[in-house]
Short mmCIF file of C-alpha atoms in Angstrom, two decimals:
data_model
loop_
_atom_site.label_atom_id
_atom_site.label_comp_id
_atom_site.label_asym_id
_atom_site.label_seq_id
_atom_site.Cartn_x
_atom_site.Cartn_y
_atom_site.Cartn_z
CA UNK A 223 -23.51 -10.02 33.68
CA UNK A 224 -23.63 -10.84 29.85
CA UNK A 225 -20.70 -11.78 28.90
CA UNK A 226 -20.03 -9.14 26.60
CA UNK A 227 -20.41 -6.42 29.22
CA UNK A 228 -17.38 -7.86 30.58
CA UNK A 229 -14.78 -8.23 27.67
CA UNK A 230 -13.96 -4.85 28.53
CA UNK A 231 -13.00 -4.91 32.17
CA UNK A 232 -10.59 -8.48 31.48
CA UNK A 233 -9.55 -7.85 28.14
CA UNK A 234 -9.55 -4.05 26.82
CA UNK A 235 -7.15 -2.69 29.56
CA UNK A 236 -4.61 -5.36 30.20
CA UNK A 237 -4.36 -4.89 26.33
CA UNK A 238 -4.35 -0.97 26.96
CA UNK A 239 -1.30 -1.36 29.88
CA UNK A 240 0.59 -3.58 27.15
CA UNK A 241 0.64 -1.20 24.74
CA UNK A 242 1.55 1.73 26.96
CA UNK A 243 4.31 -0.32 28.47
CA UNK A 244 5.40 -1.30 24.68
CA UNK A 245 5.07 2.04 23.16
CA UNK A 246 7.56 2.87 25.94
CA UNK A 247 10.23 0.51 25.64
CA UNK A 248 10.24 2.06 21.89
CA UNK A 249 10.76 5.43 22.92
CA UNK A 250 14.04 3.94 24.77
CA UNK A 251 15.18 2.12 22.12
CA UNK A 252 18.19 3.08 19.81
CA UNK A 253 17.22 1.91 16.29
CA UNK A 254 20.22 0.41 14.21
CA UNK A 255 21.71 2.70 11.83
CA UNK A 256 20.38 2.93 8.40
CA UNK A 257 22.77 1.56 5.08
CA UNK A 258 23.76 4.74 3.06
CA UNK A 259 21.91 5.16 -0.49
CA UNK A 260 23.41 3.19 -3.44
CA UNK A 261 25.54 5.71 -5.85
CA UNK A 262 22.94 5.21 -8.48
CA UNK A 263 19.67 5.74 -6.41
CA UNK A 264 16.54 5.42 -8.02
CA UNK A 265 13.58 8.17 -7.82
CA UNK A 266 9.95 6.49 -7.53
CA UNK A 267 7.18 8.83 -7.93
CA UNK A 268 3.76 7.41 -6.41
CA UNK A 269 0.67 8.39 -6.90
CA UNK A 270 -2.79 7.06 -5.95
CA UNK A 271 -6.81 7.78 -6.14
CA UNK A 272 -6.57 9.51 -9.37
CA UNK A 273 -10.26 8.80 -10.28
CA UNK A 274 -10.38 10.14 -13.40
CA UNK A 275 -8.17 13.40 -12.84
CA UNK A 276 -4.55 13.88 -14.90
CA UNK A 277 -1.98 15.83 -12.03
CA UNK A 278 1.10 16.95 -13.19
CA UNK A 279 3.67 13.92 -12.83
CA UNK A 280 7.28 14.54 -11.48
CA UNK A 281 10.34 13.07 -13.55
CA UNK A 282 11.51 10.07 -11.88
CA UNK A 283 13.06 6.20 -12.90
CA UNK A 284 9.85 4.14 -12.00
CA UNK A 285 6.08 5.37 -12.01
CA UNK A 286 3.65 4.06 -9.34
CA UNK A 287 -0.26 4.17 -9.24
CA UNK A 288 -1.90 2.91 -6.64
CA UNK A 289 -5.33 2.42 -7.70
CA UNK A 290 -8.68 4.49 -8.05
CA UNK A 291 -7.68 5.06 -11.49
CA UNK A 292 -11.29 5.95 -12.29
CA UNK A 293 -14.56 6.98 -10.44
CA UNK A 294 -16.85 4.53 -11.86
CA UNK A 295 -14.84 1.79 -13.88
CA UNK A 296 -15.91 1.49 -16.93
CA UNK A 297 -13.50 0.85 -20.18
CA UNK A 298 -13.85 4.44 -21.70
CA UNK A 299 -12.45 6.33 -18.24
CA UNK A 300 -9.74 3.51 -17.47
CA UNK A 301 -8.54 3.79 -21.01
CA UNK A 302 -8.42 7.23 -20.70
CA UNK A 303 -6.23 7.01 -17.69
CA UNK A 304 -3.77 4.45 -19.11
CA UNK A 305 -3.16 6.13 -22.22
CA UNK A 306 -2.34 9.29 -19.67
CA UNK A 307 -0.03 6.85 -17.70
CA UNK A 308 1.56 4.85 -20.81
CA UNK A 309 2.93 8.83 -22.18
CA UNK A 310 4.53 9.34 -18.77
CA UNK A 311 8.38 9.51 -19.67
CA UNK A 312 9.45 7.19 -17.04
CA UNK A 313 11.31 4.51 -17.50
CA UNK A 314 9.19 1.72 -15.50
CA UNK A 315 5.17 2.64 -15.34
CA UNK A 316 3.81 0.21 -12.49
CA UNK A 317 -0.05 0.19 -11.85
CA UNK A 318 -2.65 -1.73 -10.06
CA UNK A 319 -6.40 -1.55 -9.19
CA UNK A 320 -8.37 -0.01 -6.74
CA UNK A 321 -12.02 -0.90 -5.70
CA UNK A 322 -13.53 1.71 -8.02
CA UNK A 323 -11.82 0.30 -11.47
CA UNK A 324 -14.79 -2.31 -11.48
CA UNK A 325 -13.49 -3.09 -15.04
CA UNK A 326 -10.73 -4.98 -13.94
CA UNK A 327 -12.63 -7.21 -11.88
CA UNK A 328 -13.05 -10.01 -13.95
CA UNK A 329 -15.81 -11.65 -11.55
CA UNK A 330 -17.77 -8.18 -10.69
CA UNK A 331 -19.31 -7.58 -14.23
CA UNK A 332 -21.28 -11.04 -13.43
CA UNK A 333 -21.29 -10.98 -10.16
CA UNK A 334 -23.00 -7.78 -9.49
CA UNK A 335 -24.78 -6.85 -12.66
CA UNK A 336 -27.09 -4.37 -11.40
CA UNK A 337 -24.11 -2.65 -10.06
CA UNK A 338 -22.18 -2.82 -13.12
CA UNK A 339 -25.00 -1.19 -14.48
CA UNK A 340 -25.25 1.24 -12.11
CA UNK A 341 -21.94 2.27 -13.09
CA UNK A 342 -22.90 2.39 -16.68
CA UNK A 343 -25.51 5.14 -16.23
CA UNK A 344 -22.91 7.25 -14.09
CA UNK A 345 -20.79 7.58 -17.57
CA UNK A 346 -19.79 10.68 -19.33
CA UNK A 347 -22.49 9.96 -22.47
CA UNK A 348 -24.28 8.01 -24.71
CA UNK A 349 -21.56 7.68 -26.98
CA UNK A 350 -19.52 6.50 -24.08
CA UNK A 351 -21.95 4.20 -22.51
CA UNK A 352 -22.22 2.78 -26.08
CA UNK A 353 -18.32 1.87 -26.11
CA UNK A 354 -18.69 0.84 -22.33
CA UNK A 355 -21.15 -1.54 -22.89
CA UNK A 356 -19.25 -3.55 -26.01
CA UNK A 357 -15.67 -3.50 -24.18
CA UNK A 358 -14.40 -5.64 -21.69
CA UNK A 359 -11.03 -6.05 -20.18
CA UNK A 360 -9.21 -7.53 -22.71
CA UNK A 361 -10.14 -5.04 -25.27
CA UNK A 362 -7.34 -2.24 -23.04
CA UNK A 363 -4.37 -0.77 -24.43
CA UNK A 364 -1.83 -0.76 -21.84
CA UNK A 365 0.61 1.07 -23.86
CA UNK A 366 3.81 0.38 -22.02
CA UNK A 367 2.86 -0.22 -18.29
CA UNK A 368 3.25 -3.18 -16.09
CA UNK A 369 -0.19 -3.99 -14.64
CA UNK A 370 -0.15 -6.20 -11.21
CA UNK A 371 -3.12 -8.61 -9.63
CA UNK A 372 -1.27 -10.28 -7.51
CA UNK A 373 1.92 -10.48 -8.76
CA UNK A 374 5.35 -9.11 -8.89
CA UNK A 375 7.85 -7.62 -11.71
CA UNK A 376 11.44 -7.19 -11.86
CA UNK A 377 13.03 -4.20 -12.72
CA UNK A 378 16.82 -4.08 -14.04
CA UNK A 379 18.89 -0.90 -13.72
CA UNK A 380 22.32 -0.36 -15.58
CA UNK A 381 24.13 -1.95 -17.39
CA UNK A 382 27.56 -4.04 -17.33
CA UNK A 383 28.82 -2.52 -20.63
CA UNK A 384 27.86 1.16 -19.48
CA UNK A 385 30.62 0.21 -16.14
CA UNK A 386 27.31 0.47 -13.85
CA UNK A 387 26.57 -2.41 -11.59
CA UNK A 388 23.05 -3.87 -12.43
CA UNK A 389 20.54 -3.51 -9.87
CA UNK A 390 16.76 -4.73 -9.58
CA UNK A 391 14.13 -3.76 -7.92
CA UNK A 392 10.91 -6.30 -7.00
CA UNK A 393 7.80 -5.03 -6.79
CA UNK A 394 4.29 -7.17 -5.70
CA UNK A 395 1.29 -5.20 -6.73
CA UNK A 396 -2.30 -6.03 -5.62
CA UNK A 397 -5.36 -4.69 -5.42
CA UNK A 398 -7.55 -5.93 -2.23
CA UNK A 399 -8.90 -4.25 0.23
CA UNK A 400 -11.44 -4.79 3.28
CA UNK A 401 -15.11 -5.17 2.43
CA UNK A 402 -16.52 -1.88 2.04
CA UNK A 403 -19.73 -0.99 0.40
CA UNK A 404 -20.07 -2.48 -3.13
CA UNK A 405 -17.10 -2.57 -5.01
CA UNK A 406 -14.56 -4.24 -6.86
CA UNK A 407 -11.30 -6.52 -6.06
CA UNK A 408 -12.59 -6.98 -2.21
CA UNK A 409 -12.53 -9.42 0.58
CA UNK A 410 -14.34 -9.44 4.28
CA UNK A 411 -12.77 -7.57 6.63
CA UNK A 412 -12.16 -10.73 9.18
CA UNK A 413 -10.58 -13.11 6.58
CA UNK A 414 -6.94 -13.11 6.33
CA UNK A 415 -5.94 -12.75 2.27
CA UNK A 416 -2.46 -11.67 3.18
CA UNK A 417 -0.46 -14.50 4.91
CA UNK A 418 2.54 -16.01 3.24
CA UNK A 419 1.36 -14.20 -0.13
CA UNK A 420 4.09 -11.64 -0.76
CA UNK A 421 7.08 -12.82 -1.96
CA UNK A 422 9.96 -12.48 0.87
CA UNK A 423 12.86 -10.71 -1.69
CA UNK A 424 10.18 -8.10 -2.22
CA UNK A 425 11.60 -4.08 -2.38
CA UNK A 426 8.57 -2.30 -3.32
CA UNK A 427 4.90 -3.33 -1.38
CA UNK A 428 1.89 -1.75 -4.06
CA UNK A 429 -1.20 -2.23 -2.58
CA UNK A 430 -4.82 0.02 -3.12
CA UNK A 431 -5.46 -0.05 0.44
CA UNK A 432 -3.18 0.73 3.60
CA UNK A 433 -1.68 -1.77 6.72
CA UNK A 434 -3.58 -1.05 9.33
CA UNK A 435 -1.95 2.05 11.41
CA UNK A 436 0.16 3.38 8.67
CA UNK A 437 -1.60 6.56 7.08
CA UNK A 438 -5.13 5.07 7.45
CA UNK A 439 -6.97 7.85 8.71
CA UNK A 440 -8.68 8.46 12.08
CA UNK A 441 -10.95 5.66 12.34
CA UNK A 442 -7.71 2.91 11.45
CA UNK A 443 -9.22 1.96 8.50
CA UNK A 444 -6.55 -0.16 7.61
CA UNK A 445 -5.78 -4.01 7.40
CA UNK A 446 -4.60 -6.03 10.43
CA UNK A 447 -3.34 -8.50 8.30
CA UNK A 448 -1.41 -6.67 5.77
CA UNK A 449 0.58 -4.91 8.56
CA UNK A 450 1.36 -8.18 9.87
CA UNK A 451 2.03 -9.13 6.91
CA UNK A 452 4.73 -5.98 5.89
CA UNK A 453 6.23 -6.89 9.24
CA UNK A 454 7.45 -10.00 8.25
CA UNK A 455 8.27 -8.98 4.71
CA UNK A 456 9.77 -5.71 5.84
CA UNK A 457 9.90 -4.11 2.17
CA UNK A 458 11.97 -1.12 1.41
CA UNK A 459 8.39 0.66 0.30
CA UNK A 460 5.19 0.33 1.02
CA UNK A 461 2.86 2.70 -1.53
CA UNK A 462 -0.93 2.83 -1.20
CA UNK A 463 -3.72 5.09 -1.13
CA UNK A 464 -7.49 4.32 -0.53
CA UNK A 465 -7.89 6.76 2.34
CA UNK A 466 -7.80 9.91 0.95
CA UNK A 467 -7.23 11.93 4.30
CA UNK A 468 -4.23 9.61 5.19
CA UNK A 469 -1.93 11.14 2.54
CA UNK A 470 1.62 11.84 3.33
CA UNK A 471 4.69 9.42 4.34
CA UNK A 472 6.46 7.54 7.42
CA UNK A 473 9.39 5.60 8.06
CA UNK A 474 9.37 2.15 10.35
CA UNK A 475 12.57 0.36 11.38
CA UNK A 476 11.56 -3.29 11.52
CA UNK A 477 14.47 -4.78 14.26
CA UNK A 478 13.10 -7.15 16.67
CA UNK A 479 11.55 -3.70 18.68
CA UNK A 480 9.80 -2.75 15.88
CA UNK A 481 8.00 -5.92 14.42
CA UNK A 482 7.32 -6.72 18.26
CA UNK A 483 5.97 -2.79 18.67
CA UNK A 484 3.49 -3.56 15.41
CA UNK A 485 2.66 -6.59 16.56
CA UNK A 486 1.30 -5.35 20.39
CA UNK A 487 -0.26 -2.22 18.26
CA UNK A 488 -1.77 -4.78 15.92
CA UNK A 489 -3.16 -7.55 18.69
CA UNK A 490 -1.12 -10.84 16.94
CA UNK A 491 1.14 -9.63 19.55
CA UNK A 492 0.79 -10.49 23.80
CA UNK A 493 2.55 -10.20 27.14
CA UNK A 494 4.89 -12.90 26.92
CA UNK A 495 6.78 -10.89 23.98
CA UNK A 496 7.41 -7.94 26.44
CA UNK A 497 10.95 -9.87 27.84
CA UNK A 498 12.33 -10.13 24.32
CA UNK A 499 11.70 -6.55 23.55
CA UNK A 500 13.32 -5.53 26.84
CA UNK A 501 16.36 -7.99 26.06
CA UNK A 502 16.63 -6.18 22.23
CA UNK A 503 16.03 -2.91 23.89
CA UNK A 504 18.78 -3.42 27.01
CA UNK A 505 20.91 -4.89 23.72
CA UNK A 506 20.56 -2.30 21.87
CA UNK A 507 21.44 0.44 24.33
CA UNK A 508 24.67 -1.31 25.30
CA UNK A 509 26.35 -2.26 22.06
CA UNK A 510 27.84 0.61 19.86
CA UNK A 511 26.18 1.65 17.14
CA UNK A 512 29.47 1.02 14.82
CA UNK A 513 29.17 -2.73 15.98
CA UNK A 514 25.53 -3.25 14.59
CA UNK A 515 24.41 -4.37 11.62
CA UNK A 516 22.81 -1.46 9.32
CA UNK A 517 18.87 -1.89 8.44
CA UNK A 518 16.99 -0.38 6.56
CA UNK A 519 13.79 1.33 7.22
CA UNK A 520 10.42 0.64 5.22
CA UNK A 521 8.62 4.07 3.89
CA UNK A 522 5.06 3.89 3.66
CA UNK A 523 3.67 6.05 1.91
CA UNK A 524 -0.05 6.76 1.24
CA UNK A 525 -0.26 8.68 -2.71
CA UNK A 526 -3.96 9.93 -2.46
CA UNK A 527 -3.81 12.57 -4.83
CA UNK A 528 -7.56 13.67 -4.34
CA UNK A 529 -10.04 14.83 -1.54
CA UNK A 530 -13.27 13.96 -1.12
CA UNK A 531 -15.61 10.82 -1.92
CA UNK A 532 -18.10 12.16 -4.86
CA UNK A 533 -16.93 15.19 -6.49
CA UNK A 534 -13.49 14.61 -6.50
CA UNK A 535 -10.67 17.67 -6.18
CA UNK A 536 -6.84 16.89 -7.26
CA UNK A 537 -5.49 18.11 -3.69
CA UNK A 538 -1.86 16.52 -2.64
CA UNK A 539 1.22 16.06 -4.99
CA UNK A 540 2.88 13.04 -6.24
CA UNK A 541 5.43 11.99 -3.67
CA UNK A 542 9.04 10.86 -4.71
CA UNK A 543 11.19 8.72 -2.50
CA UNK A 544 14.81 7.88 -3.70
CA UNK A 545 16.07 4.22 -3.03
#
């Protein structure tokens, strides 16, 4: 027998058992409790996939976008969306990339020409394409937003001579997703971009594309690597978008159950972490709740404000989650 006829007798349902017996052990588990909100809590609005549309915007302290600002990338429709952004009342505006803001790709313009020019023809005009075609990135007005490749901000709130206690929030923004298609600001889907590269005091995760099993559609279209990844981290948010049917939100308690849980859901995970769940589990169960130390949960939350792939339909709300 070839080899690969047998992977899944030995390894598929050993794997299957471990995650039933896992998924389990959660269901007996009795999370810590959660810290209570600060008295000042912050509203963040989140958004995502906007390709081009202009939803109504709630009022909130800090803006997100998730990427997808446009359908086809080119310097006339981003423009157009970060003007729309940059007039947003709130105090922080906090963007990033998605695959279809080819723009901002500073290698795709040479990399991929024909595409680029592909994109080009897909524009709204010939006055347009003429702009299009004698812009690059550099020529943007970002108004007042905080664009992220990569990197992280700090945002203050309060102030010592208003009597409020000062407060920041950190936020790592980036724009990568799993090879898909032809597109900007993207990486194979076997290499591992995500180890060790988001900073550990990080509150807010902004990423175009989801962890894999959070919000990432039927087919899991998520990365294995960025869930690891958040486990470790274990930010206070985690805002995305990219898969348009996975919009809405969850909540994850990350105690040793829970990054042991992702990690037998995710595969970096195995049998010999089964006792230690147990232990925390039996642990759990046996000390009082007022005895444990408060956590507090990560939100995902997947901002997808349209349907569909080509002719795109503003379909789900912004989503606010106070901090």
């Amino acid at each position: 027998m070839p080899p690969s006829e047998a992977i899944p007798r030995h390894v598929r349902l050993p794997r299957n058992r471990l995650r039933s017996i896992a998924t389990r052990l959660q269901s007996l588990h009795r999370p810590p409790p959660s810290g209570p909100l600060p008295t000042e809590p912050i509203d963040v609005v989140c958004i995502s996939d906007t390709h081009g549309t202009q939803p109504p915007i709630p009022q909130g302290d800090i803006l997100l976008h998730a990427g997808d600002l446009t359908q086809w990338g080119t310097f006339s429709e981003i423009q157009a969306q970060l003007t729309w952004l940059s007039n947003q009342p709130h105090k922080y505006k906090v963007i990033i990339a998605g695959n279809h803001d080819l723009l901002l790709d500073a290698n795709f313009r040479i990399e991929h020409s024909e595409r680029w020019e592909q994109a080009m023809n897909a524009g709204r005009g010939p006055e347009s394409k003429e702009i299009d075609a004698s812009k690059t990135f550099q020529d943007l007005n970002w108004g007042g937003l905080i664009y992220l490749q990569d990197t992280s901000t700090t945002l203050t709130f309060g102030h010592v001579d208003d009597g409020e206690r000062e407060r920041t929030i950190s936020i790592y923004g980036s724009p990568s997703t799993p090879q898909h298609a032809l597109s900007a600001f993207q990486y194979p889907k076997n290499l591992d971009v995500w180890t060790s590269t988001i900073p550990p005091n990080t509150d807010i995760l902004l990423t175009h594309g989801p962890p894999w099993g959070h919000l990432d559609g039927a087919k899991k279209s998520g990365c294995a690597f960025l869930a690891r990844e958040v486990a470790q981290v274990r930010p206070r948010m985690v805002v995305f978008g990219h898969i348009h049917v996975g919009y809405g939100t969850k909540e994850v308690v990350y105690d040793t159950v829970g990054q042991i849980q992702e990690g037998i859901r995710g595969g970096w995970a195995g049998w010999p972490s089964l006792a230690k769940m147990l232990a925390a589990v039996v642990w759990g169960r046996a000390l009082p709740q007022r005895w444990r130390e408060h956590v507090h949960k990560t939100t995902f939350v997947n901002a997808a404000v349209v349907e569909g792939w080509e002719q795109y339909r503003v379909k789900n709300e912004a989503v606010v989650v106070r901090i």
